């Protein structure tokens, strides 16, 4: 049941990624500001695509901890690698916001949607 639950959450994460990317449409792809998207799911968090990708990375890493053939060093390296990927997505979000914050429309959006990744938390 545990792995089935992880699979279900993985499907949910992939759907979240898909919705986020489709919602951006042609406005994504590089650091040029092609307009602000404020509808779902961007009305919940400012970076839903990155949030769901981080969630997916964590979900796909969890089963590796229960494989008995992976020793403590291997699990440590899995943890370090996972944290590195999470940090990379965090840095991508910060970099995007540094470019977008110059736009008055994005400044208003930041005041309305305060959370970058996790609603009402972070």
PDB file of C-alpha atoms in Angstrom:
ATOM      1  CA  UNK A   1       0.000   0.000   0.000  1.00  0.00           C
ATOM      2  CA  UNK A   2       2.887   2.308   0.755  1.00  0.00           C
ATOM      3  CA  UNK A   3       4.326   2.150  -2.768  1.00  0.00           C
ATOM      4  CA  UNK A   4       0.841   2.399  -4.290  1.00  0.00           C
ATOM      5  CA  UNK A   5       0.321   5.586  -2.288  1.00  0.00           C
ATOM      6  CA  UNK A   6       3.639   6.954  -3.547  1.00  0.00           C
ATOM      7  CA  UNK A   7       2.589   6.123  -7.106  1.00  0.00           C
ATOM      8  CA  UNK A   8      -0.683   7.975  -6.621  1.00  0.00           C
ATOM      9  CA  UNK A   9       1.124  11.034  -5.268  1.00  0.00           C
ATOM     10  CA  UNK A  10       3.578  10.777  -8.180  1.00  0.00           C
ATOM     11  CA  UNK A  11       0.664  10.915 -10.615  1.00  0.00           C
ATOM     12  CA  UNK A  12      -0.740  13.930  -8.768  1.00  0.00           C
ATOM     13  CA  UNK A  13       2.668  15.653  -8.910  1.00  0.00           C
ATOM     14  CA  UNK A  14       2.945  14.997 -12.651  1.00  0.00           C
ATOM     15  CA  UNK A  15      -0.550  16.371 -13.212  1.00  0.00           C
ATOM     16  CA  UNK A  16       0.432  19.466 -11.217  1.00  0.00           C
ATOM     17  CA  UNK A  17       3.515  19.915 -13.390  1.00  0.00           C
ATOM     18  CA  UNK A  18       1.441  19.471 -16.539  1.00  0.00           C
ATOM     19  CA  UNK A  19      -1.204  21.980 -15.451  1.00  0.00           C
ATOM     20  CA  UNK A  20       1.451  24.526 -14.464  1.00  0.00           C
ATOM     21  CA  UNK A  21       3.337  24.237 -17.729  1.00  0.00           C
ATOM     22  CA  UNK A  22       0.194  24.309 -19.872  1.00  0.00           C
ATOM     23  CA  UNK A  23      -1.073  27.335 -17.953  1.00  0.00           C
ATOM     24  CA  UNK A  24       2.130  29.229 -18.765  1.00  0.00           C
ATOM     25  CA  UNK A  25       1.948  28.271 -22.437  1.00  0.00           C
ATOM     26  CA  UNK A  26       4.280  30.359 -24.555  1.00  0.00           C
ATOM     27  CA  UNK A  27       5.112  32.640 -21.621  1.00  0.00           C
ATOM     28  CA  UNK A  28       7.697  30.189 -20.268  1.00  0.00           C
ATOM     29  CA  UNK A  29      11.076  29.114 -21.516  1.00  0.00           C
ATOM     30  CA  UNK A  30      13.525  31.860 -20.687  1.00  0.00           C
ATOM     31  CA  UNK A  31      14.068  34.842 -18.424  1.00  0.00           C
ATOM     32  CA  UNK A  32      12.302  37.387 -20.612  1.00  0.00           C
ATOM     33  CA  UNK A  33       9.039  38.622 -19.171  1.00  0.00           C
ATOM     34  CA  UNK A  34       6.286  37.584 -21.556  1.00  0.00           C
ATOM     35  CA  UNK A  35       3.466  38.520 -19.200  1.00  0.00           C
ATOM     36  CA  UNK A  36       2.249  37.425 -15.794  1.00  0.00           C
ATOM     37  CA  UNK A  37       0.035  34.357 -15.309  1.00  0.00           C
ATOM     38  CA  UNK A  38      -2.147  34.701 -12.216  1.00  0.00           C
ATOM     39  CA  UNK A  39      -4.800  32.005 -12.687  1.00  0.00           C
ATOM     40  CA  UNK A  40      -4.826  28.530 -11.195  1.00  0.00           C
ATOM     41  CA  UNK A  41      -2.401  27.179  -9.979  1.00  0.00           C
ATOM     42  CA  UNK A  42      -0.414  30.428  -9.974  1.00  0.00           C
ATOM     43  CA  UNK A  43      -3.007  31.994  -7.685  1.00  0.00           C
ATOM     44  CA  UNK A  44      -1.996  29.519  -4.948  1.00  0.00           C
ATOM     45  CA  UNK A  45       1.821  29.635  -5.150  1.00  0.00           C
ATOM     46  CA  UNK A  46       4.150  31.635  -7.388  1.00  0.00           C
ATOM     47  CA  UNK A  47       6.114  28.590  -8.596  1.00  0.00           C
ATOM     48  CA  UNK A  48       3.726  25.615  -8.832  1.00  0.00           C
ATOM     49  CA  UNK A  49       5.822  23.889 -11.492  1.00  0.00           C
ATOM     50  CA  UNK A  50       8.925  23.924  -9.314  1.00  0.00           C
ATOM     51  CA  UNK A  51       6.860  22.920  -6.273  1.00  0.00           C
ATOM     52  CA  UNK A  52       5.489  19.875  -8.032  1.00  0.00           C
ATOM     53  CA  UNK A  53       8.884  18.933  -9.461  1.00  0.00           C
ATOM     54  CA  UNK A  54      10.438  19.105  -5.994  1.00  0.00           C
ATOM     55  CA  UNK A  55       7.538  17.032  -4.638  1.00  0.00           C
ATOM     56  CA  UNK A  56       8.071  14.477  -7.416  1.00  0.00           C
ATOM     57  CA  UNK A  57      11.821  14.271  -6.728  1.00  0.00           C
ATOM     58  CA  UNK A  58      11.143  13.602  -3.051  1.00  0.00           C
ATOM     59  CA  UNK A  59       8.478  10.997  -3.882  1.00  0.00           C
ATOM     60  CA  UNK A  60      10.744   9.102  -6.243  1.00  0.00           C
ATOM     61  CA  UNK A  61      13.599   9.191  -3.738  1.00  0.00           C
ATOM     62  CA  UNK A  62      11.643   7.729  -0.804  1.00  0.00           C
ATOM     63  CA  UNK A  63      11.587   4.117  -2.097  1.00  0.00           C
ATOM     64  CA  UNK A  64      15.381   4.142  -2.374  1.00  0.00           C
ATOM     65  CA  UNK A  65      15.618   4.337   1.413  1.00  0.00           C
ATOM     66  CA  UNK A  66      13.855   1.010   1.895  1.00  0.00           C
ATOM     67  CA  UNK A  67      16.071  -0.970  -0.502  1.00  0.00           C
ATOM     68  CA  UNK A  68      18.252  -3.103   1.783  1.00  0.00           C
ATOM     69  CA  UNK A  69      21.115  -3.286  -0.736  1.00  0.00           C
ATOM     70  CA  UNK A  70      21.776   0.436  -0.428  1.00  0.00           C
ATOM     71  CA  UNK A  71      24.114   1.017   2.505  1.00  0.00           C
ATOM     72  CA  UNK A  72      24.248   4.056   4.789  1.00  0.00           C
ATOM     73  CA  UNK A  73      26.746   5.854   2.546  1.00  0.00           C
ATOM     74  CA  UNK A  74      24.488   5.307  -0.463  1.00  0.00           C
ATOM     75  CA  UNK A  75      21.493   6.659   1.418  1.00  0.00           C
ATOM     76  CA  UNK A  76      23.557   9.636   2.520  1.00  0.00           C
ATOM     77  CA  UNK A  77      24.513  10.334  -1.096  1.00  0.00           C
ATOM     78  CA  UNK A  78      20.864  10.011  -2.154  1.00  0.00           C
ATOM     79  CA  UNK A  79      19.954  12.577   0.484  1.00  0.00           C
ATOM     80  CA  UNK A  80      22.706  14.980  -0.582  1.00  0.00           C
ATOM     81  CA  UNK A  81      21.738  14.667  -4.237  1.00  0.00           C
ATOM     82  CA  UNK A  82      18.056  15.190  -3.494  1.00  0.00           C
ATOM     83  CA  UNK A  83      18.817  18.282  -1.411  1.00  0.00           C
ATOM     84  CA  UNK A  84      21.042  19.601  -4.205  1.00  0.00           C
ATOM     85  CA  UNK A  85      18.194  19.287  -6.730  1.00  0.00           C
ATOM     86  CA  UNK A  86      15.794  21.024  -4.358  1.00  0.00           C
ATOM     87  CA  UNK A  87      18.301  23.846  -3.929  1.00  0.00           C
ATOM     88  CA  UNK A  88      18.708  24.157  -7.718  1.00  0.00           C
ATOM     89  CA  UNK A  89      14.949  24.622  -8.144  1.00  0.00           C
ATOM     90  CA  UNK A  90      14.967  27.172  -5.318  1.00  0.00           C
ATOM     91  CA  UNK A  91      17.745  29.114  -7.063  1.00  0.00           C
ATOM     92  CA  UNK A  92      15.848  28.990 -10.369  1.00  0.00           C
ATOM     93  CA  UNK A  93      12.798  30.495  -8.686  1.00  0.00           C
ATOM     94  CA  UNK A  94      14.871  33.247  -7.068  1.00  0.00           C
ATOM     95  CA  UNK A  95      16.556  34.032 -10.400  1.00  0.00           C
ATOM     96  CA  UNK A  96      13.222  34.265 -12.192  1.00  0.00           C
ATOM     97  CA  UNK A  97      11.806  36.537  -9.531  1.00  0.00           C
ATOM     98  CA  UNK A  98      14.793  38.879  -9.743  1.00  0.00           C
ATOM     99  CA  UNK A  99      13.929  39.475 -13.380  1.00  0.00           C
ATOM    100  CA  UNK A 100      10.163  39.571 -12.970  1.00  0.00           C
ATOM    101  CA  UNK A 101      10.074  41.881  -9.937  1.00  0.00           C
ATOM    102  CA  UNK A 102      10.941  44.805 -12.224  1.00  0.00           C
ATOM    103  CA  UNK A 103       7.424  44.550 -13.668  1.00  0.00           C
ATOM    104  CA  UNK A 104       4.805  46.485 -11.637  1.00  0.00           C
ATOM    105  CA  UNK A 105       2.209  43.812 -12.483  1.00  0.00           C
ATOM    106  CA  UNK A 106       4.452  41.139 -10.955  1.00  0.00           C
ATOM    107  CA  UNK A 107       4.995  43.318  -7.871  1.00  0.00           C
ATOM    108  CA  UNK A 108       1.207  43.382  -7.358  1.00  0.00           C
ATOM    109  CA  UNK A 109       1.074  39.626  -7.929  1.00  0.00           C
ATOM    110  CA  UNK A 110       3.734  39.041  -5.226  1.00  0.00           C
ATOM    111  CA  UNK A 111       1.627  41.037  -2.766  1.00  0.00           C
ATOM    112  CA  UNK A 112      -1.392  38.828  -3.517  1.00  0.00           C
ATOM    113  CA  UNK A 113       0.384  35.458  -3.729  1.00  0.00           C
ATOM    114  CA  UNK A 114       2.864  35.491  -0.875  1.00  0.00           C
ATOM    115  CA  UNK A 115       4.045  31.859  -1.017  1.00  0.00           C
ATOM    116  CA  UNK A 116       6.654  30.726  -3.508  1.00  0.00           C
ATOM    117  CA  UNK A 117       6.356  26.959  -3.117  1.00  0.00           C
ATOM    118  CA  UNK A 118       4.056  25.826  -0.274  1.00  0.00           C
ATOM    119  CA  UNK A 119       0.750  27.638   0.347  1.00  0.00           C
ATOM    120  CA  UNK A 120       0.759  29.735   3.539  1.00  0.00           C
ATOM    121  CA  UNK A 121       4.167  28.309   4.571  1.00  0.00           C
ATOM    122  CA  UNK A 122       6.965  29.129   2.128  1.00  0.00           C
TER     123      UNK A 122
END
